[in-house]
Amino acid sequence: NISQKNQISITANGLRINEFNFENNLISFPIRAEVSTTVKITVSNAGGSAVDETIIRCLPPIVPPTINITSPTQNPFETTNCGVNVQAQTQNITQKSQILVTVNGQTLNNFNFNPANQRITFSTTAGENTPIKITVTNAAGNASDEILIRCRPLPTVSITNPAQNPLVTTNCEVNVEAQTQNIELREQISILINGQSFANFNFANGKISFSVKADENTPVKITVNNNGGSASDETLIRCVPPILPPTVRISNPSQNPLETTDCELTVQAQVANVEQKNQISISVNGSPVNDFNFNNNQVSWQVRANENTTVRITVTNSAGSNSDETVIRCLPPVVPPTIRITEPTQNPFETTNCEIKFRAQVENITQRNQILVTINGQRFNAYGFNASNGLINFPVKAEASTTIKVSVTNSAGTASDEITIRCTPPPTVKITNPSQNPWQTTDCDLTIQAQTTYVGERNQISIIANGRAVNNFDFNNGNISFAVKADENTNIKITVTNAGGSASDETLIKCTPPEEKKITICHYPPGNTANPQTIEIPESAWAAHQAHGDVMGPCPEIGKPTVVITKTSQTHVNTAECEVNVEARAEHVWRKSQIKIFIDGNELREFSFTRATGRIAFKLQADDSTMLRIMLVNSVGESSDDIEIKCDK
């Protein structure tokens, strides 16, 4: 249904095509297709239009791929650097998935491929014999290239300790350390010390370590070997023994100062790091002594001492000097010692202050080790002694009975003196519970506790609570305890007494009990029960109120009382007994005392009354004319009801 070319529209990839043939309803035209070309033909007439299209994909012819490893350029490739960069040139490959790289037969995925220049690159770490193969594949076939890399890394060794070369030291025991690379086995290491092979070394994680006993000139050489070659490092250690400073110690006399009655004595001294006599200088009271002996590090010489003789020896070498000295005091012959206690002045000494100052005077005693002090038989060393004036003094904390004895001894004899001190310290007392004063509490039942010192008997304790003596208390190991029921203002005082005096402590307890739960009751005042009152009372007081007739709950509203006799068993009785049951109903009364019953003017006291219903019930013995009156009384007023009961026998 198309007759003309202008009814036809043709596009290729959106571009209009005007050159086409149309003959016998057949449209034809040539086209140069691309990788993807969409051809669309539209025809139109007055009745409408129709469209058809097709896609033409033109692909270049596929040729087999090629691959050529371009770096390294040698095959096999031998190197000492095991980190190798590999490059390869390929053709007719468009995607990384068309490439397979293996190193030592293992697939390597971490490689780069640039489709633009068809270049493959990657890095790998080679071993002694590492084959690398690259295979490329496309639809037309595959190709591969491979190379063998042999890495033989060069070893290295560096001595890291000692850091100096040469090392000059006075410490002949030297630790040597070295760091290697590309060495794995002890057999690859050779060590020479003073030209002699040395095998007692440690090797771990590339680190070599060993100890060297160096002399004045000790070369150390370390050599390492592997397939890549060998390397070595060396150092020189020079050990120079140190020259130590000299030492000197006077060994005789061993005491300094020495007090003696033998004025002719031999002085001896021990020296070290001294080789010659001219390195020794000796003086006595400042005057040099040249006549001395020196043998096997011992120096000796004779001294004639006086009352105060200073002996000094000095030794010297190139490293320094040292000296020692002592004082020798030559004393007249020793006489026996004396001792006299001067304070306290009385024996025995009685006191209430147990902190005592003790003093004693000695003669012919010069050293502490000549003095023995005992307190109650126990040795006591914390005393002061002044040798210049012979005074012994020290403080002592006395007990109830404390005996102090001082003995002094010298080469001529022994003397002693002693004293007994009797101390009765004043007592103490402290209330520990309650801990506060005043003490406010809601718990009025308390246990009072106190602590005392220097109190041993109950009869030494006095306890007053609100002016009254408390005798019922516990006393054990200085602890007092007793119970007290406190009120709003309760004063507690504890007094303790002994021979040394007395002491007291007191406290004030203020007890405010917690407010008790209250209840509402109807209270009938004694003597005025006709006037009930609604009141609140503590719940604990209810039993007492109930006992004298009060009732639970508020009092009912008070109105004028009313009473109606509701029943009699007989109004006119024709029996021999004439016993009548009577009932009445009352209102606005709550107690039997508000009800009065009269029979022929006589009051009847035996009747029952039910407060809840107001029912009054009783029995009476009637005659031919018996008058009954029931009367009610409350605070508002009174009322009554009367009835005559006739009994015809």
XYZ file of C-alpha atoms in Angstrom:
649
model
C 0.000 0.000 0.000
C 2.901 2.351 -0.720
C 3.285 3.962 -4.119
C 5.967 6.649 -3.723
C 9.462 6.935 -2.139
C 8.379 9.970 -0.124
C 6.124 7.639 1.875
C 9.245 5.872 3.129
C 11.640 6.998 5.991
C 14.891 5.075 6.679
C 17.395 5.666 9.575
C 20.599 3.894 10.569
C 21.589 4.544 14.214
C 19.250 7.535 14.109
C 20.793 9.049 10.902
C 18.471 9.420 7.939
C 19.289 7.481 4.727
C 18.004 9.096 1.528
C 19.764 6.940 -1.074
C 17.651 3.802 -1.505
C 15.717 1.986 -4.265
C 11.964 1.387 -4.251
C 10.568 -0.850 -6.965
C 7.748 -3.391 -7.005
C 7.123 -2.812 -3.297
C 10.774 -3.721 -2.577
C 13.053 -1.309 -0.704
C 16.814 -1.884 -1.005
C 19.968 0.053 -0.103
C 23.580 -0.603 0.848
C 24.866 0.158 4.387
C 28.230 0.031 6.111
C 27.537 -1.523 9.509
C 29.405 -0.858 12.731
C 29.790 -3.034 15.783
C 26.081 -2.377 16.468
C 23.901 -0.689 13.837
C 20.099 -0.269 14.213
C 18.213 0.088 10.904
C 14.620 1.411 11.097
C 12.118 1.713 8.149
C 8.861 3.604 8.504
C 6.130 3.715 5.773
C 3.038 5.930 5.822
C -0.127 6.555 3.778
C -3.484 8.136 4.445
C -4.560 5.064 6.332
C -1.723 5.152 8.850
C 1.907 4.063 9.217
C 3.955 0.920 9.860
C 7.479 0.357 11.214
C 10.036 -2.438 11.112
C 13.651 -2.445 12.287
C 16.665 -4.716 12.628
C 20.075 -4.658 14.328
C 23.269 -5.456 12.443
C 26.427 -6.236 14.431
C 29.626 -6.196 12.432
C 32.655 -7.730 14.181
C 36.233 -7.683 12.904
C 37.702 -11.102 12.087
C 39.210 -12.922 15.176
C 42.888 -13.803 14.937
C 44.803 -16.003 17.444
C 46.510 -14.205 20.381
C 50.240 -13.777 20.937
C 52.307 -13.461 24.135
C 55.946 -12.492 24.665
C 57.705 -12.032 28.053
C 59.751 -8.877 27.528
C 61.297 -8.497 31.048
C 63.443 -10.133 32.292
C 65.122 -10.335 28.896
C 67.208 -13.446 29.662
C 65.876 -16.971 30.037
C 66.833 -18.426 32.408
C 67.301 -15.226 34.418
C 69.782 -15.363 37.313
C 69.751 -12.600 39.933
C 70.732 -11.813 43.517
C 67.636 -9.630 44.002
C 64.740 -12.035 44.574
C 62.059 -9.375 44.145
C 61.496 -9.607 40.329
C 59.323 -7.363 38.110
C 57.866 -9.228 35.114
C 56.469 -7.648 31.902
C 54.863 -9.323 28.895
C 53.424 -8.057 25.593
C 50.275 -9.678 24.169
C 48.036 -9.124 21.140
C 44.387 -9.841 20.340
C 43.396 -9.990 24.026
C 40.726 -7.666 25.414
C 40.040 -8.905 28.959
C 42.078 -9.957 32.014
C 40.023 -13.156 32.214
C 41.727 -14.281 28.947
C 45.105 -14.404 30.767
C 46.474 -17.160 33.046
C 49.677 -16.486 35.026
C 51.341 -19.263 37.053
C 54.396 -18.980 39.357
C 55.885 -22.293 40.451
C 52.734 -23.906 39.041
C 50.463 -21.778 41.262
C 47.957 -19.403 39.699
C 48.793 -15.721 40.236
C 45.783 -13.396 40.139
C 47.533 -10.266 41.348
C 48.746 -9.020 37.963
C 47.905 -5.930 35.891
C 46.635 -5.899 32.273
C 46.296 -2.747 30.168
C 43.956 -3.457 27.224
C 45.065 -0.223 25.536
C 48.675 -1.281 25.073
C 48.111 -5.052 25.549
C 50.743 -5.130 28.351
C 50.852 -7.509 31.326
C 52.893 -6.536 34.470
C 53.371 -8.054 37.931
C 55.933 -8.548 40.709
C 56.914 -11.780 42.437
C 59.499 -13.128 44.863
C 61.684 -15.739 43.259
C 63.437 -18.668 44.885
C 66.401 -20.671 43.715
C 64.406 -22.126 40.777
C 61.119 -20.315 39.945
C 59.312 -21.058 36.607
C 56.834 -18.404 35.412
C 54.319 -19.156 32.633
C 51.792 -16.809 30.936
C 49.009 -18.212 28.729
C 46.565 -16.061 26.685
C 43.375 -17.345 25.037
C 40.700 -15.993 22.661
C 38.104 -17.571 20.366
C 40.725 -18.202 17.699
C 43.178 -20.066 19.944
C 45.791 -19.613 22.649
C 49.475 -18.855 23.116
C 51.947 -19.030 25.988
C 55.425 -17.942 26.984
C 57.497 -18.854 30.020
C 60.717 -17.969 31.797
C 62.852 -19.540 34.547
C 64.169 -17.225 37.303
C 66.991 -18.332 39.570
C 67.550 -16.114 42.620
C 70.745 -16.446 44.616
C 70.703 -13.532 47.140
C 74.007 -12.208 48.448
C 74.544 -12.688 52.203
C 75.359 -9.789 54.513
C 76.796 -9.631 58.006
C 77.285 -6.625 60.288
C 78.736 -6.629 63.814
C 76.337 -4.509 65.889
C 77.938 -4.971 69.306
C 80.451 -3.736 70.237
C 79.532 -0.568 68.353
C 83.123 0.776 68.483
C 85.990 -0.614 66.440
C 88.412 -1.047 68.029
C 86.766 -1.432 71.433
C 88.996 -0.528 74.389
C 87.535 -1.797 77.655
C 88.473 -2.802 81.169
C 85.781 -5.480 81.218
C 87.355 -8.437 79.452
C 84.094 -10.386 79.182
C 82.560 -8.882 75.992
C 79.246 -9.836 74.374
C 79.451 -9.819 70.577
C 76.350 -9.548 68.376
C 76.007 -9.506 64.584
C 73.058 -9.249 62.192
C 72.910 -11.287 58.940
C 70.708 -11.452 55.888
C 70.051 -14.382 53.536
C 71.590 -16.843 56.009
C 69.497 -19.678 57.382
C 71.882 -22.276 58.830
C 74.684 -22.249 61.440
C 76.796 -24.110 58.858
C 76.811 -20.940 56.728
C 78.619 -19.028 59.524
C 82.347 -19.013 60.320
C 83.827 -17.167 63.331
C 87.513 -16.549 64.018
C 88.771 -15.193 67.386
C 92.484 -14.449 67.453
C 92.654 -16.454 64.210
C 91.174 -19.542 65.866
C 87.875 -21.083 64.815
C 85.093 -20.449 67.341
C 81.886 -22.552 67.405
C 80.224 -21.662 70.717
C 77.774 -19.102 69.345
C 73.989 -18.680 69.128
C 72.126 -18.098 65.868
C 68.384 -17.299 65.624
C 66.307 -15.079 63.314
C 69.401 -13.849 61.503
C 71.130 -12.780 64.744
C 74.525 -14.143 65.839
C 75.552 -13.752 69.498
C 78.419 -15.060 71.642
C 80.732 -14.066 74.477
C 84.473 -13.376 74.106
C 87.120 -13.432 76.833
C 89.331 -10.711 75.390
C 92.992 -9.949 76.017
C 95.053 -6.907 75.115
C 94.567 -7.472 71.348
C 91.674 -9.749 70.286
C 90.520 -9.625 66.622
C 87.050 -11.065 65.922
C 85.980 -11.953 62.356
C 82.566 -13.256 61.222
C 82.107 -14.692 57.697
C 78.794 -15.854 56.136
C 78.297 -17.868 52.899
C 75.392 -18.812 50.630
C 74.947 -19.668 46.937
C 75.196 -15.985 46.081
C 78.631 -15.580 47.599
C 80.106 -14.617 50.960
C 80.422 -11.577 53.241
C 82.347 -10.799 56.397
C 82.770 -8.204 59.116
C 85.362 -7.898 61.846
C 86.224 -5.894 64.920
C 89.114 -5.542 67.347
C 88.720 -5.780 71.143
C 91.438 -4.495 73.439
C 91.033 -5.341 77.117
C 93.088 -3.248 79.541
C 92.618 -4.433 83.161
C 91.655 -1.456 85.379
C 93.896 0.004 88.015
C 91.794 -0.072 91.158
C 92.069 2.617 93.834
C 93.947 1.452 96.935
C 92.142 0.474 100.139
C 93.301 0.424 103.740
C 91.672 -0.749 106.995
C 93.195 -0.670 110.486
C 92.487 -4.169 111.819
C 94.201 -3.851 115.198
C 93.039 -2.280 117.395
C 89.534 -3.331 116.270
C 87.808 -0.684 118.395
C 87.827 3.004 117.635
C 88.516 4.685 119.936
C 90.414 2.078 121.940
C 90.687 2.654 125.665
C 93.378 0.565 127.287
C 95.702 0.432 130.252
C 98.434 -1.182 128.100
C 100.150 1.773 126.459
C 102.627 -0.303 124.376
C 100.812 -1.962 121.454
C 101.238 -3.096 117.841
C 99.027 -1.433 115.216
C 98.134 -3.483 112.115
C 96.417 -2.499 108.874
C 95.245 -4.436 105.799
C 95.880 -2.793 102.397
C 94.970 -3.671 98.794
C 96.160 -2.479 95.353
C 99.452 -1.322 96.867
C 102.701 -2.891 95.694
C 105.518 -0.823 97.213
C 106.393 0.489 100.655
C 106.795 4.047 99.324
C 103.031 4.029 98.529
C 102.326 3.928 102.297
C 102.397 6.907 104.691
C 101.935 6.527 108.504
C 101.706 9.205 111.210
C 101.192 9.109 115.003
C 99.808 12.367 116.438
C 100.947 14.048 113.181
C 104.544 12.768 113.288
C 105.629 10.450 110.433
C 106.535 6.817 111.137
C 109.113 5.258 108.820
C 109.941 2.155 110.820
C 107.086 -0.155 109.779
C 106.745 -3.571 108.175
C 104.934 -4.255 104.850
C 104.373 -7.837 103.788
C 101.519 -9.691 102.017
C 99.249 -6.624 102.022
C 99.694 -6.196 105.798
C 101.310 -3.171 107.459
C 102.385 -3.223 111.154
C 104.236 -0.851 113.479
C 104.751 -0.168 117.188
C 103.006 2.682 119.062
C 103.497 4.013 122.586
C 100.169 5.674 123.351
C 99.281 8.465 125.726
C 95.877 9.649 126.916
C 94.822 10.663 123.368
C 96.878 9.229 120.493
C 95.697 9.527 116.853
C 97.164 6.964 114.429
C 96.697 7.524 110.669
C 97.718 5.453 107.615
C 97.379 6.594 103.970
C 97.923 4.483 100.808
C 98.317 5.867 97.261
C 98.503 4.579 93.654
C 97.833 6.055 90.215
C 94.057 5.526 90.648
C 93.816 7.523 93.869
C 94.418 7.340 97.606
C 92.673 6.093 100.733
C 93.244 6.401 104.460
C 92.101 5.107 107.831
C 92.737 6.257 111.353
C 92.016 5.312 114.937
C 92.331 6.870 118.363
C 94.089 5.085 121.227
C 93.521 6.293 124.755
C 95.859 4.944 127.384
C 94.037 5.134 130.728
C 95.223 4.727 134.305
C 94.416 1.437 136.085
C 90.704 0.575 136.297
C 88.887 0.850 139.655
C 85.552 -0.884 140.398
C 82.419 0.866 139.072
C 79.677 2.481 141.148
C 75.962 3.007 140.371
C 73.381 5.156 142.191
C 69.768 5.749 141.121
C 69.116 9.473 141.530
C 65.548 9.742 140.168
C 63.000 8.761 141.472
C 64.444 9.695 144.858
C 62.260 7.312 146.907
C 62.323 3.527 146.897
C 59.704 2.225 146.552
C 58.251 5.141 144.609
C 54.449 5.384 144.480
C 52.760 7.635 141.931
C 49.647 8.116 139.845
C 51.644 9.428 136.865
C 52.967 6.330 135.135
C 55.263 8.291 132.780
C 58.453 8.254 134.889
C 61.825 9.895 134.233
C 64.591 7.560 135.364
C 68.145 8.755 136.106
C 71.208 6.983 137.483
C 74.781 8.112 138.066
C 77.688 5.748 137.331
C 81.433 6.049 137.788
C 84.378 4.222 136.208
C 82.196 3.164 133.241
C 83.037 4.386 129.749
C 81.005 2.229 127.326
C 77.380 1.131 126.927
C 78.342 -2.532 126.790
C 79.424 -2.198 130.442
C 75.820 -1.391 131.442
C 72.860 -3.775 131.884
C 69.379 -2.346 132.467
C 66.421 -4.663 133.240
C 62.763 -3.729 133.755
C 60.763 -6.407 135.542
C 63.538 -8.868 134.675
C 63.515 -8.049 130.938
C 66.584 -6.533 129.277
C 66.027 -2.887 128.300
C 68.281 -1.247 125.666
C 66.473 2.018 124.922
C 68.364 4.091 127.450
C 70.644 7.068 127.087
C 74.218 7.063 128.361
C 76.614 9.999 128.480
C 80.121 8.644 129.001
C 81.508 12.122 129.761
C 79.405 12.631 132.898
C 78.369 9.026 133.684
C 74.620 9.798 133.420
C 72.091 7.092 132.479
C 68.578 8.369 131.719
C 65.431 7.165 129.997
C 61.644 7.483 130.262
C 59.673 4.464 131.456
C 55.958 3.714 131.513
C 55.440 2.141 134.898
C 52.874 -0.523 135.771
C 51.246 -1.419 139.055
C 54.636 -2.694 140.189
C 57.737 -2.028 138.084
C 61.238 -2.982 139.228
C 64.163 -1.286 137.459
C 67.654 -2.673 138.025
C 70.910 -1.251 136.643
C 74.148 -3.253 136.784
C 77.533 -1.851 135.692
C 80.683 -3.878 135.106
C 84.315 -3.132 134.273
C 87.450 -5.195 134.534
C 87.700 -4.372 138.236
C 84.226 -5.545 139.288
C 80.424 -5.094 139.218
C 77.934 -2.836 141.006
C 74.128 -2.557 140.835
C 71.202 -0.552 142.134
C 67.458 -1.045 141.787
C 64.143 0.657 142.529
C 60.491 -0.386 142.597
C 57.915 1.986 141.139
C 54.251 1.464 141.954
C 51.921 3.307 139.640
C 48.173 3.499 140.050
C 46.990 5.638 137.121
C 43.601 7.340 137.374
C 40.851 5.467 135.583
C 39.165 6.527 132.347
C 35.646 5.928 131.062
C 34.014 6.750 127.747
C 30.451 6.077 126.654
C 30.728 4.463 123.222
C 27.043 3.744 122.575
C 25.229 5.948 121.906
C 28.043 7.606 119.976
C 26.486 11.088 119.972
C 25.620 13.392 122.859
C 22.789 14.223 123.010
C 21.330 11.136 121.288
C 17.907 11.467 119.700
C 16.066 8.268 118.869
C 12.636 6.731 118.408
C 13.747 3.400 119.926
C 13.454 3.943 123.657
C 14.843 0.507 124.625
C 18.601 1.083 124.460
C 21.770 -0.761 125.419
C 24.319 1.645 126.852
C 27.990 0.670 126.327
C 31.152 2.229 127.755
C 34.873 1.442 127.811
C 37.130 1.889 130.841
C 40.813 1.645 131.672
C 42.470 0.879 134.989
C 39.213 -0.434 136.452
C 39.112 -4.067 137.521
C 36.082 -4.492 139.821
C 32.324 -3.821 139.535
C 32.373 -1.969 142.831
C 34.599 0.662 141.179
C 31.731 1.588 138.830
C 28.732 3.843 139.568
C 25.895 4.264 137.038
C 23.117 6.826 137.426
C 20.150 7.004 135.021
C 17.822 9.970 135.609
C 19.091 10.252 139.178
C 18.612 6.565 140.011
C 21.389 4.036 140.519
C 21.685 1.245 137.930
C 22.984 -1.949 139.528
C 22.056 -4.434 136.814
C 24.971 -4.004 134.384
C 27.614 -6.205 132.747
C 31.346 -5.560 133.187
C 33.959 -7.587 131.301
C 37.520 -6.688 130.208
C 36.926 -2.992 130.763
C 33.602 -2.978 128.845
C 30.397 -1.841 130.593
C 26.930 -2.521 129.159
C 23.399 -2.197 130.528
C 19.861 -1.706 129.294
C 17.816 1.453 129.797
C 14.310 2.476 128.811
C 14.642 6.111 127.835
C 12.039 8.842 127.879
C 12.014 12.310 126.390
C 14.946 13.430 128.533
C 17.081 10.664 130.089
C 20.497 11.559 131.534
C 23.081 8.743 131.892
C 26.224 9.224 133.984
C 28.954 6.617 134.538
C 31.662 7.187 137.160
C 34.710 4.966 137.709
C 37.089 5.138 140.658
C 40.410 3.570 141.678
C 43.233 4.470 144.039
C 44.578 6.937 141.488
C 41.406 8.978 141.213
C 38.086 8.928 139.393
C 36.616 9.789 136.003
C 33.123 10.048 134.584
C 31.300 10.419 131.308
C 27.689 11.176 130.662
C 25.225 11.485 127.840
C 21.684 12.696 127.290
C 19.130 10.507 125.496
C 16.034 12.067 124.026
C 13.549 9.408 123.013
C 10.486 10.377 121.005
C 8.552 7.174 120.231
C 6.983 7.040 116.785
C 3.343 8.162 116.730
C 1.171 5.114 117.392
C -1.762 4.185 115.178
C -4.985 5.587 116.549
C -8.540 4.242 116.441
C -11.973 5.858 116.928
C -14.163 4.657 119.783
C -17.324 5.654 121.594
C -16.243 6.480 125.154
C -18.630 6.415 128.117
C -17.131 8.604 130.811
C -17.190 6.956 134.243
C -19.964 8.525 136.340
C -21.420 10.112 133.215
C -22.140 7.192 130.942
C -25.273 8.886 129.628
C -23.001 11.341 127.824
C -20.950 9.164 125.353
C -18.113 10.850 123.440
C -16.444 9.950 120.125
C -12.674 10.037 120.729
C -9.387 8.775 119.178
C -7.076 6.639 121.270
C -3.773 4.760 120.608
C -4.503 1.279 119.402
C -2.611 -0.150 122.386
C -5.083 1.530 124.795
C -8.145 -0.183 123.320
C -8.107 -3.187 125.667
C -8.415 -0.956 128.726
C -11.272 1.080 127.215
C -13.077 -2.036 126.103
C -12.806 -3.427 129.649
C -14.847 -0.571 131.144
C -17.522 -0.587 128.470
C -16.370 1.593 125.574
C -17.269 0.398 122.076
C -15.401 0.490 118.758
C -16.416 3.136 116.255
C -17.957 6.580 116.621
C -20.898 7.149 118.926
C -24.272 7.206 117.128
C -26.083 10.499 116.796
C -27.742 11.391 120.106
C -31.502 12.022 120.096
C -34.138 11.927 122.763
C -34.505 8.329 123.889
C -37.703 6.393 123.095
C -38.977 3.093 124.413
C -41.933 0.944 123.397
C -42.988 -2.247 125.127
C -43.495 -4.477 122.139
C -44.436 -7.787 123.742
C -45.693 -9.447 126.822
C -46.429 -13.151 126.805
C -49.766 -12.562 128.529
C -51.727 -9.513 129.315
C -54.217 -11.435 131.364
C -52.923 -14.727 132.605
C -55.089 -17.511 133.926
C -52.306 -19.815 135.013
C -50.998 -20.797 138.327
C -47.409 -19.539 137.599
C -48.156 -16.066 136.154
C -44.557 -15.824 134.645
C -44.485 -13.168 131.909
C -41.837 -12.689 129.118
C -41.438 -8.971 128.314
C -39.702 -7.330 125.326
C -39.226 -3.653 124.498
C -37.442 -1.641 121.830
C -35.249 1.333 122.791
C -33.588 4.054 120.709
C -30.748 6.511 121.454
C -29.338 4.576 124.369
C -26.174 2.480 124.305
C -25.631 1.124 127.781
C -27.711 -0.794 130.306
C -27.052 1.941 132.825
C -29.265 4.231 130.683
C -32.252 1.867 131.189
C -34.369 1.666 134.337
C -37.127 -0.982 134.775
C -39.639 -0.748 137.620
C -42.173 -3.434 138.657
C -44.732 -2.072 141.057
C -42.198 0.658 141.842
C -39.329 -1.742 142.522
C -36.276 -1.585 140.186
C -35.508 -4.710 138.178
C -31.784 -5.175 137.534
C -31.765 -8.560 135.778
C -32.504 -7.879 132.099
C -30.702 -8.103 128.766
C -29.958 -5.245 126.355
C -28.761 -5.632 122.750
C -27.192 -2.360 121.670
C -27.258 -3.081 117.954
C -31.052 -3.625 117.829
C -32.141 -1.754 120.970
C -33.963 -4.891 122.251
C -34.723 -5.108 125.957
C -35.846 -8.493 127.330
C -36.635 -9.886 130.770
C -39.133 -12.021 132.789
C -41.377 -11.022 135.673
C -43.811 -12.717 138.060
C -47.206 -11.003 137.765
C -50.131 -10.911 140.167
C -53.713 -9.743 139.719
C -52.489 -6.217 138.965
C -48.806 -5.639 138.246
C -47.583 -2.195 137.007
C -44.522 -2.258 134.663
C -42.538 0.868 133.732
C -39.450 1.071 131.446
C -37.584 4.418 131.551
C -34.698 5.588 129.272
C -32.257 8.421 130.018
C -29.493 10.046 127.863
C -27.872 13.461 127.702
C -30.761 14.851 125.648
C -33.648 13.745 127.809
C -35.716 10.823 129.020
C -38.811 8.819 128.055
C -40.808 5.889 129.430
C -43.509 3.379 128.627
C -45.971 1.809 131.115
C -48.182 -1.252 131.063
C -50.407 -3.093 133.545
C -50.242 -6.862 133.596
C -53.055 -8.788 135.211
C -52.774 -12.415 136.170
C -55.934 -14.289 137.204
C -54.968 -17.440 139.017
